[in-house]
C-alpha cells in the first residue's frame, strides 16, 4: 500500500530511521541492515549534513552517493575507540527487545544450552554504555518484543539505572523503528512508548504484535511522510534497485 | 593449549593453518578469535574445549552453522566477550599486564555468564567501577598476511589490519602464513604490521586464507562458503565435504577447490 505522497512502507521506514540521527552533528552514523543504512545516508544528504558514514568495512565515505570516494580510514580498532569516545550513534538489529530496551542478539533460550545460537554479544554491550543506540526491527512481532530477553547483549534503561554511574553515564536509547511503528523511551521511567504508527497501521495492531504493554499517551500520531526531495533521493540516488523492499514486507 | 586466531569473521583467516591443525591430533583447545569458519571447522571436528569470542559469523552468511550446532548441543564451553573487552584483553597480554579497565560489558549479561570476570575501581576522584578485562595470554597465535619475508616480518595490504599484530604480541609463539614470500617489501611502511621478534615460524601458503577474503589478493569465495554452509546442515553431506576437501594435505585441498565444476563454482 502507499500513502498520500505515494510512499511505500519501506520508504516510510527509511525516513523514520533517518530521523534517529536528526540533530546528531559530527558523529558516526553506524548501522546494521539495509533500511537503517539508507536512513543514515538520507539524513546525511538532507538534515544532518555533518554525519560520518562508513562503507561497512574500513573506509569513511566522502559522499553517500559514491562509495568510491573516501574521506578517511576507520579500521575495526579505530572504530572501537571512536565508539568508546561516544562519537557514534548506532542503529542495531535485535532478536529480542524488552520494555526497557534490553536487547538480545546472542542466543534464544537458556544461555547455557541455547535453543538457537545467534551471533554472540558482538559490540552491543559496549555500544549501549558508550553512545546513543537505536534499534531496527524489520518485522514487529511478539517474538521480538518480549517481556524479558534471554540474554542482555545491549543494556536497557533499568539495568543502566541499577548498575551505577559507569554504566548510566553515557547510556541513552533513542528510538526503535519497526515495519509498523516508531517507539521511544520518552516516559518517566523509560518504559517503551508508542511514539507514532506508520500510515495505514492501527495502534491496536501494534499492541497485538508486542509481547508487553506499551506506554501510550493520548492520540498516537502518524509517522511523517517523506518529502518529495527525500523520495527522489531515495529512489533515484541512494537505492534505485529497491533493495529496501527486500527488508520490509508490505 | 590456548590458540589465538587472527582475521575477523570470514576475513583474512589463516585457514591453511587451521586445516593443518585439523590434520594433527591436537584437541581440548581454548580458542581466542573474532570467530568465523576457523571456529566452525575446529568446532565441527570437536577440537574446542573453550571458545573465547565476541561473535562468530561468516559475514555474508550471518550465522556460522558449526558454531551454532556446537552451542546448541552443548559441545563447547563459551566465554562470550564484548568486542571492546576482547581488544583490551589482547592489549593487556601484549603489554604483560594482568587486565585492562573497560566500560563495555558492564550492565550486560556478559559478566553474569562469566564468573571469572571482575570489576576494578578507579583510584582517582571519579571512583568509577569498570570491568577488568583479563589478559588474553596465548600459547600460540596463527595469522595470515599478504606478504612476509623469511625472518617473519609480515605485511598487511588490505584495508583493515584487524587485531593481527596484537595476537602476535599476546602469544608466546606465532606462526605466520602468507600469500607471497618477498626479499624486499614494497608499499607504505604502515603496512608492515607484524614484526619478526614476535614470530616463530613463517609458512608460504598461497590462497591460504581461502575461503575467507584476503584483500587485495582475492575476495571471499562466496560459492564455496555457500557449499560449506549447505554441507554443515546435514551429517552425511558434511562427511562428503570432509572427504572431498579436508582428507588430504593443503595441496590436495587447493586442487579440490580448483577442481569444482564451473556451475559449482558459481552456484
Coordinates of C-alpha atoms in Angstrom, one line a residue:
Chain A
X1 CA 0.0 0.0 0.0
X2 CA 1.0 3.6 -0.5
X3 CA 0.4 6.9 1.4
X4 CA -0.8 10.3 0.2
X5 CA 2.7 11.1 -1.1
X6 CA 2.9 7.7 -2.8
X7 CA 5.5 6.4 -0.4
X8 CA 5.8 2.7 0.3
X9 CA 6.0 1.2 3.8
X10 CA 9.7 0.6 3.2
X11 CA 10.2 4.3 2.3
X12 CA 8.3 5.4 5.5
X13 CA 10.7 3.1 7.4
X14 CA 13.8 4.6 5.8
X15 CA 12.7 8.1 6.7
X16 CA 11.8 7.1 10.3
X17 CA 15.3 5.6 10.6
X18 CA 16.8 8.8 9.2
X19 CA 15.0 10.8 11.9
X20 CA 17.0 8.9 14.5
X21 CA 20.1 10.9 13.5
X22 CA 18.4 14.3 13.4
X23 CA 20.4 16.9 15.3
X24 CA 23.3 14.5 15.9
X25 CA 26.1 16.6 14.4
X26 CA 29.6 15.3 13.6
X27 CA 29.4 11.7 14.7
X28 CA 29.4 8.3 13.0
X29 CA 26.0 7.0 11.9
X30 CA 26.6 3.3 12.2
X31 CA 24.0 0.8 11.0
X32 CA 23.2 -2.9 10.7
X33 CA 20.7 -3.7 7.9
X34 CA 19.7 -2.1 4.6
X35 CA 16.9 0.2 5.8
X36 CA 18.9 1.9 8.6
X37 CA 21.9 2.3 6.2
X38 CA 19.7 4.1 3.7
X39 CA 18.2 6.2 6.5
X40 CA 21.7 7.3 7.7
X41 CA 22.6 8.2 4.1
X42 CA 19.4 10.1 3.6
X43 CA 19.9 12.0 6.9
X44 CA 23.4 12.9 5.7
X45 CA 22.1 14.2 2.4
X46 CA 19.3 16.3 4.0
X47 CA 19.0 17.4 7.6
X48 CA 22.2 16.0 9.2
X49 CA 25.0 17.0 6.8
X50 CA 27.8 16.6 9.3
X51 CA 27.3 12.8 9.9
X52 CA 30.2 10.4 9.2
X53 CA 29.4 7.3 7.2
X54 CA 31.3 4.1 6.5
X55 CA 31.4 1.7 3.6
X56 CA 30.6 -1.1 6.0
X57 CA 34.3 -2.0 6.3
X58 CA 37.3 0.2 7.0
X59 CA 36.6 3.4 4.9
X60 CA 34.8 6.7 5.7
X61 CA 32.7 7.8 2.7
X62 CA 33.2 11.3 1.4
X63 CA 29.7 11.3 -0.1
X64 CA 27.0 8.8 0.4
X65 CA 26.2 8.6 -3.4
X66 CA 29.7 7.5 -4.3
X67 CA 31.3 4.6 -2.3
X68 CA 34.5 5.1 -4.4
X69 CA 35.2 8.5 -2.8
X70 CA 36.6 8.2 0.8
X71 CA 37.5 10.9 3.4
X72 CA 39.1 8.7 5.9
X73 CA 40.2 5.4 7.3
X74 CA 38.4 3.7 10.1
X75 CA 39.6 0.1 10.6
X76 CA 38.0 -2.1 13.3
X77 CA 40.3 -1.0 16.0
X78 CA 39.8 2.7 15.4
X79 CA 36.0 2.1 15.1
X80 CA 36.1 0.7 18.6
X81 CA 37.9 3.8 20.0
X82 CA 35.5 6.1 18.2
X83 CA 32.6 4.2 19.8
X84 CA 34.3 4.4 23.2
X85 CA 34.7 8.1 22.9
X86 CA 31.0 8.4 22.2
X87 CA 31.2 9.9 18.8
X88 CA 28.7 7.4 17.3
X89 CA 25.0 6.7 17.2
X90 CA 24.4 3.1 16.0
X91 CA 21.1 1.6 14.9
X92 CA 21.5 -2.1 15.7
X93 CA 19.2 -5.1 15.0
X94 CA 17.6 -7.1 17.8
X95 CA 16.4 -10.7 18.0
X96 CA 14.7 -9.7 21.3
X97 CA 13.9 -6.4 23.0
X98 CA 12.1 -5.7 26.2
X99 CA 10.1 -2.7 27.6
X100 CA 13.3 -1.0 29.0
X101 CA 15.2 -1.6 25.8
X102 CA 17.4 -4.5 26.9
X103 CA 18.4 -6.2 23.6
X104 CA 19.5 -9.7 22.7
X105 CA 21.5 -10.8 19.7
X106 CA 23.4 -13.6 21.5
X107 CA 21.1 -16.6 21.6
X108 CA 17.5 -17.7 22.2
X109 CA 16.6 -19.9 25.1
X110 CA 18.8 -20.8 28.1
X111 CA 22.2 -19.2 27.6
X112 CA 24.0 -22.4 28.9
X113 CA 22.3 -24.5 26.3
X114 CA 20.6 -22.3 23.8
X115 CA 17.6 -23.4 21.7
X116 CA 19.1 -21.2 18.9
X117 CA 22.6 -19.7 18.9
X118 CA 22.8 -16.4 17.2
X119 CA 25.8 -14.0 16.6
X120 CA 27.1 -13.6 20.1
X121 CA 27.1 -10.2 22.0
X122 CA 29.3 -8.6 19.4
X123 CA 29.8 -4.9 20.4
X124 CA 26.3 -4.5 21.8
X125 CA 27.4 -4.3 25.5
X126 CA 30.0 -1.5 24.8
X127 CA 27.8 0.3 22.3
X128 CA 25.0 0.7 24.7
X129 CA 27.1 2.0 27.6
X130 CA 29.2 4.4 25.4
X131 CA 26.9 6.2 23.0
X132 CA 23.4 6.7 21.7
X133 CA 21.8 3.5 20.3
X134 CA 18.6 2.9 18.3
X135 CA 17.1 -0.3 17.0
X136 CA 15.7 -1.5 13.7
X137 CA 13.2 -4.4 13.7
X138 CA 12.0 -5.2 10.2
X139 CA 9.2 -7.5 11.4
X140 CA 7.4 -6.3 14.5
X141 CA 6.3 -9.4 16.4
X142 CA 5.8 -10.7 20.0
X143 CA 8.8 -13.0 19.3
X144 CA 11.0 -9.8 19.2
X145 CA 9.1 -7.6 21.7
X146 CA 9.3 -9.9 24.8
X147 CA 8.7 -9.3 28.5
X148 CA 12.2 -10.5 29.3
X149 CA 15.1 -11.1 26.9
X150 CA 17.0 -14.4 27.2
X151 CA 20.5 -12.7 27.3
X152 CA 21.1 -9.0 27.8
X153 CA 23.6 -8.1 25.0
X154 CA 22.5 -4.4 24.7
X155 CA 21.9 -2.7 28.1
X156 CA 18.4 -1.3 28.8
X157 CA 17.4 1.6 31.0
X158 CA 16.5 -0.5 34.1
X159 CA 19.9 -2.2 34.0
X160 CA 21.7 1.1 33.4
X161 CA 20.0 2.7 36.4
X162 CA 20.6 -0.2 38.7
X163 CA 24.3 -0.6 37.8
X164 CA 25.8 2.8 38.8
X165 CA 27.5 5.7 37.1
X166 CA 29.9 3.9 34.9
X167 CA 27.0 2.3 33.1
X168 CA 24.5 5.1 33.2
X169 CA 26.9 7.9 32.4
X170 CA 26.8 7.7 28.6
X171 CA 23.8 5.3 28.2
X172 CA 20.9 6.5 26.1
X173 CA 18.5 4.6 23.8
X174 CA 16.8 6.8 21.3
X175 CA 14.2 5.0 19.2
X176 CA 13.1 1.7 17.9
X177 CA 11.9 1.7 14.3
X178 CA 9.8 -1.3 13.1
X179 CA 7.8 -2.1 10.0
X180 CA 4.7 -0.9 11.9
X181 CA 5.7 2.0 14.1
X182 CA 8.3 4.1 15.9
X183 CA 8.8 3.5 19.6
X184 CA 10.8 5.5 22.1
X185 CA 11.6 5.6 25.8
X186 CA 10.2 9.1 26.5
X187 CA 8.3 8.1 29.7
X188 CA 9.2 9.0 33.2
X189 CA 10.8 5.5 34.0
X190 CA 12.0 5.0 30.4
X191 CA 9.4 2.3 29.5
X192 CA 9.0 1.8 25.8
X193 CA 6.3 4.1 24.4
X194 CA 4.4 4.1 21.1
X195 CA 5.7 7.3 19.5
X196 CA 3.9 7.0 16.1
X197 CA 2.3 4.4 13.9
X198 CA 3.1 4.3 10.2
X199 CA 0.4 5.4 7.8
X200 CA -2.3 2.6 7.5
X201 CA -1.3 0.9 10.8
X202 CA -3.6 0.9 13.8
X203 CA -2.4 1.3 17.4
X204 CA -4.3 -2.0 18.3
X205 CA -2.3 -3.8 15.6
X206 CA 1.0 -2.7 17.2
X207 CA -0.3 -3.6 20.7
X208 CA -1.3 -7.1 19.5
X209 CA 2.2 -7.6 18.0
X210 CA 4.0 -6.5 21.1
X211 CA 4.6 -9.0 23.9
X212 CA 4.3 -6.4 26.7
X213 CA 2.1 -3.4 27.5
X214 CA 3.4 -0.4 25.6
X215 CA 3.1 3.1 27.1
X216 CA 0.6 5.1 25.0
X217 CA -0.2 8.7 25.9
X218 CA -3.2 10.2 24.2
X219 CA -3.7 10.2 20.5
X220 CA -0.8 8.5 18.8
X221 CA 0.5 10.5 15.8
X222 CA 1.2 9.1 12.4
X223 CA 4.8 8.7 11.3
X224 CA 5.6 11.5 9.0
X225 CA 5.6 11.2 5.2
X226 CA 8.8 11.5 3.2
X227 CA 9.2 14.9 1.4
X228 CA 9.3 14.9 -2.4
X229 CA 13.1 15.5 -2.2
X230 CA 13.6 12.6 0.2
X231 CA 11.6 10.3 -2.1
X232 CA 13.7 11.5 -5.1
X233 CA 17.0 10.9 -3.3
X234 CA 15.9 7.5 -2.1
X235 CA 14.5 6.3 -5.4
X236 CA 16.9 7.8 -7.9
X237 CA 20.2 8.3 -6.0
X238 CA 20.5 6.0 -2.9
X239 CA 18.5 2.9 -3.8
X240 CA 17.5 2.8 -7.5
X241 CA 17.3 -1.0 -7.4
X242 CA 14.8 -1.0 -4.5
X243 CA 16.9 -3.1 -2.0
X244 CA 14.7 -1.5 0.7
X245 CA 11.7 -3.6 -0.4
X246 CA 13.5 -6.8 0.3
X247 CA 13.8 -6.0 4.0
X248 CA 10.3 -4.7 4.6
X249 CA 7.3 -6.9 3.6
X250 CA 4.3 -4.8 2.5
Chain B
X1 CA 46.7 -25.0 24.8
X2 CA 45.3 -21.6 24.1
X3 CA 45.4 -20.6 20.4
X4 CA 44.6 -17.1 19.2
X5 CA 43.4 -16.9 15.5
X6 CA 43.8 -13.6 13.6
X7 CA 41.5 -12.2 11.0
X8 CA 37.9 -11.3 11.6
X9 CA 34.7 -13.3 10.8
X10 CA 35.2 -14.6 7.2
X11 CA 38.0 -12.1 6.5
X12 CA 41.8 -13.0 6.2
X13 CA 41.6 -16.0 8.4
X14 CA 44.7 -18.3 8.5
X15 CA 42.6 -21.1 7.1
X16 CA 45.6 -23.2 5.7
X17 CA 47.0 -23.2 9.3
X18 CA 43.6 -24.2 10.7
X19 CA 43.4 -27.0 8.1
X20 CA 46.9 -28.1 9.2
X21 CA 45.8 -28.1 12.8
X22 CA 42.8 -30.3 11.8
X23 CA 45.3 -32.8 10.4
X24 CA 47.1 -33.1 13.8
X25 CA 45.7 -34.8 16.8
X26 CA 45.5 -31.6 18.8
X27 CA 42.4 -31.2 20.9
X28 CA 41.0 -29.6 24.1
X29 CA 41.9 -26.3 22.7
X30 CA 41.0 -22.9 24.1
X31 CA 40.4 -20.8 21.0
X32 CA 40.5 -17.0 21.1
X33 CA 39.0 -15.5 17.9
X34 CA 36.8 -12.9 16.3
X35 CA 35.2 -16.0 15.0
X36 CA 34.4 -17.2 11.5
X37 CA 34.9 -20.5 9.7
X38 CA 38.1 -21.1 11.7
X39 CA 35.9 -21.6 14.7
X40 CA 33.4 -23.6 12.7
X41 CA 35.9 -26.1 11.3
X42 CA 37.6 -26.7 14.7
X43 CA 34.2 -27.0 16.4
X44 CA 33.0 -29.5 13.7
X45 CA 36.0 -31.6 14.4
X46 CA 35.4 -31.5 18.2
X47 CA 38.7 -29.7 18.9
X48 CA 37.5 -26.8 21.0
X49 CA 37.0 -27.2 24.7
X50 CA 36.6 -23.4 25.4
X51 CA 35.9 -20.6 22.9
X52 CA 36.6 -17.0 23.9
X53 CA 34.9 -14.8 21.3
X54 CA 32.7 -11.7 21.0
X55 CA 30.9 -13.3 18.0
X56 CA 31.1 -16.0 15.3
X57 CA 29.9 -15.0 11.8
X58 CA 30.5 -15.8 8.1
X59 CA 29.8 -12.1 7.2
X60 CA 27.7 -12.7 4.0
X61 CA 26.1 -15.6 5.9
X62 CA 25.3 -14.1 9.3
X63 CA 25.4 -17.2 11.4
X64 CA 28.1 -19.9 11.5
X65 CA 26.4 -23.3 11.2
X66 CA 29.0 -25.5 13.1
X67 CA 29.4 -23.0 15.9
X68 CA 25.6 -22.9 16.2
X69 CA 25.4 -26.7 16.3
X70 CA 28.2 -26.9 18.9
X71 CA 26.5 -24.4 21.2
X72 CA 23.0 -25.9 20.8
X73 CA 24.3 -29.4 21.6
X74 CA 26.5 -28.1 24.5
X75 CA 29.6 -29.4 22.8
X76 CA 31.8 -26.4 23.8
X77 CA 32.3 -24.1 26.7
X78 CA 31.6 -20.5 25.5
X79 CA 33.2 -17.4 27.1
X80 CA 31.2 -14.7 25.5
X81 CA 33.0 -11.4 25.5
X82 CA 32.2 -7.9 24.3
X83 CA 34.3 -6.6 21.4
X84 CA 36.0 -3.9 23.4
X85 CA 36.7 -6.3 26.2
X86 CA 38.4 -8.5 23.6
X87 CA 40.5 -5.6 22.3
X88 CA 41.7 -4.7 25.8
X89 CA 42.2 -8.4 26.8
X90 CA 44.6 -8.8 23.9
X91 CA 46.2 -5.4 24.6
X92 CA 46.8 -6.4 28.3
X93 CA 48.5 -9.6 27.2
X94 CA 50.6 -7.7 24.7
X95 CA 51.7 -5.3 27.4
X96 CA 52.3 -8.1 30.1
X97 CA 49.5 -6.6 32.2
X98 CA 47.0 -8.7 34.2
X99 CA 44.0 -6.7 32.9
X100 CA 42.8 -3.5 31.3
X101 CA 39.8 -1.5 32.5
X102 CA 37.0 -1.1 30.1
X103 CA 33.4 0.2 30.2
X104 CA 32.0 -2.2 27.6
X105 CA 30.4 -5.3 29.2
X106 CA 29.2 -3.6 32.3
X107 CA 25.4 -3.9 32.9
X108 CA 25.0 -6.6 30.2
X109 CA 24.8 -10.3 30.9
X110 CA 28.4 -10.9 29.7
X111 CA 29.8 -10.7 33.3
X112 CA 26.8 -12.6 34.7
X113 CA 27.6 -15.5 32.3
X114 CA 31.3 -15.4 33.1
X115 CA 32.1 -15.8 36.8
X116 CA 35.8 -15.2 36.3
X117 CA 35.3 -11.6 35.2
X118 CA 35.9 -9.0 38.0
X119 CA 35.5 -5.2 38.2
X120 CA 38.1 -2.7 39.2
X121 CA 37.5 0.7 40.9
X122 CA 39.3 3.8 39.7
X123 CA 41.6 5.2 42.4
X124 CA 41.0 8.7 41.2
X125 CA 38.3 11.2 42.0
X126 CA 35.8 9.7 39.6
X127 CA 35.8 6.5 41.6
X128 CA 34.2 4.6 38.6
X129 CA 33.8 0.9 38.8
X130 CA 34.9 -0.6 35.5
X131 CA 35.2 -4.1 34.1
X132 CA 38.7 -5.6 34.4
X133 CA 39.2 -7.4 31.0
X134 CA 41.6 -10.2 31.9
X135 CA 44.8 -10.6 29.7
X136 CA 44.2 -12.9 26.8
X137 CA 47.6 -14.6 27.1
X138 CA 48.1 -17.0 24.2
X139 CA 50.3 -20.0 23.8
X140 CA 50.2 -19.8 20.1
X141 CA 48.9 -17.2 17.6
X142 CA 48.0 -18.0 14.0
X143 CA 47.8 -15.1 11.5
X144 CA 47.8 -14.8 7.7
X145 CA 49.4 -11.9 5.9
X146 CA 49.6 -10.8 2.2
X147 CA 53.4 -10.7 2.2
X148 CA 56.2 -11.8 4.5
X149 CA 59.9 -12.2 4.5
X150 CA 61.7 -15.4 5.7
X151 CA 62.6 -13.7 9.0
X152 CA 59.0 -13.3 10.0
X153 CA 58.2 -9.7 9.1
X154 CA 54.6 -9.6 7.8
X155 CA 52.8 -7.1 5.6
X156 CA 49.1 -6.5 5.5
X157 CA 47.9 -4.8 2.2
X158 CA 44.2 -4.9 2.8
X159 CA 42.1 -2.1 4.2
X160 CA 42.0 -3.5 7.8
X161 CA 44.7 -5.0 10.0
X162 CA 42.1 -6.3 12.4
X163 CA 43.8 -7.4 15.6
X164 CA 46.6 -9.5 14.0
X165 CA 49.6 -7.6 15.4
X166 CA 48.0 -7.8 18.9
X167 CA 47.5 -11.5 18.5
X168 CA 51.3 -11.9 17.7
X169 CA 52.2 -9.7 20.7
X170 CA 49.9 -11.6 23.1
X171 CA 51.4 -15.0 22.2
X172 CA 54.5 -17.0 23.2
X173 CA 54.7 -18.4 19.7
X174 CA 53.3 -17.1 16.4
X175 CA 53.0 -18.9 13.1
X176 CA 52.6 -16.6 10.2
X177 CA 51.3 -17.8 6.8
X178 CA 51.5 -15.6 3.8
X179 CA 50.4 -15.3 0.1
X180 CA 53.9 -14.4 -1.0
X181 CA 57.4 -14.5 0.4
X182 CA 59.4 -11.4 -0.6
X183 CA 63.0 -10.4 -0.5
X184 CA 62.1 -6.8 0.0
X185 CA 58.9 -5.0 0.9
X186 CA 57.1 -2.6 -1.3
X187 CA 54.3 -0.3 -0.2
X188 CA 53.9 2.1 2.7
X189 CA 55.8 1.3 6.0
X190 CA 52.4 1.4 7.9
X191 CA 51.5 -1.8 6.1
X192 CA 54.4 -3.7 7.9
X193 CA 52.1 -4.9 10.6
X194 CA 53.9 -7.9 12.1
X195 CA 57.4 -7.9 13.4
X196 CA 59.9 -10.8 13.3
X197 CA 60.7 -10.7 17.1
X198 CA 57.1 -11.8 17.6
X199 CA 57.1 -14.6 15.0
X200 CA 58.4 -18.2 15.5
X201 CA 57.7 -19.7 12.0
X202 CA 56.8 -18.4 8.5
X203 CA 54.8 -20.5 6.0
X204 CA 54.3 -19.8 2.4
X205 CA 50.6 -20.8 1.7
X206 CA 49.3 -19.2 -1.5
X207 CA 45.5 -18.8 -1.2
X208 CA 46.0 -19.8 2.4
X209 CA 43.0 -17.7 3.6
X210 CA 40.6 -19.5 1.3
X211 CA 37.6 -19.5 1.5
X212 CA 37.7 -16.2 3.5
X213 CA 38.7 -12.9 1.9
X214 CA 42.3 -11.8 1.6
X215 CA 42.1 -8.3 0.1
X216 CA 43.7 -7.1 -2.2
X217 CA 44.9 -10.6 -3.3
X218 CA 41.4 -12.1 -3.5
X219 CA 37.9 -11.8 -2.3
X220 CA 35.8 -14.3 -0.3
X221 CA 34.9 -17.5 -2.3
X222 CA 31.1 -17.0 -1.7
X223 CA 30.1 -20.1 -3.8
X224 CA 32.5 -22.3 -1.7
X225 CA 31.2 -20.7 1.5
X226 CA 27.6 -21.4 0.5
X227 CA 28.6 -25.0 -0.2
X228 CA 30.3 -25.2 3.2
X229 CA 27.1 -23.9 4.9
X230 CA 24.9 -26.3 2.9
X231 CA 27.1 -29.3 3.8
X232 CA 27.2 -28.3 7.5
X233 CA 23.4 -28.7 7.6
X234 CA 23.4 -32.4 7.4
X235 CA 25.9 -35.0 8.9
X236 CA 26.0 -37.1 5.7
X237 CA 26.7 -34.2 3.4
X238 CA 29.3 -32.9 5.9
X239 CA 31.1 -36.2 5.8
X240 CA 31.2 -36.0 2.0
X241 CA 32.5 -32.4 2.2
X242 CA 35.3 -33.5 4.6
X243 CA 36.2 -36.5 2.4
X244 CA 36.4 -34.3 -0.7
X245 CA 38.2 -31.2 0.7
X246 CA 39.7 -32.0 4.1
X247 CA 41.1 -35.6 3.9
X248 CA 44.4 -34.7 2.3
X249 CA 47.1 -32.0 2.6
X250 CA 46.9 -28.3 1.7
X251 CA 47.8 -29.1 -2.0
X252 CA 45.0 -31.6 -2.2
X253 CA 42.6 -29.0 -0.7
X254 CA 43.6 -26.4 -3.3
X255 CA 43.4 -28.9 -6.1
X256 CA 39.9 -30.0 -4.9
X257 CA 38.9 -26.3 -4.8
X258 CA 40.2 -25.8 -8.3
X259 CA 38.5 -29.0 -9.5
X260 CA 35.0 -27.9 -8.8
X261 CA 32.7 -27.8 -11.9
X262 CA 32.1 -24.4 -13.3
X263 CA 28.4 -24.5 -12.2
X264 CA 29.5 -25.4 -8.7
X265 CA 32.0 -22.5 -8.6
X266 CA 29.3 -20.0 -9.5
X267 CA 26.3 -21.7 -7.8

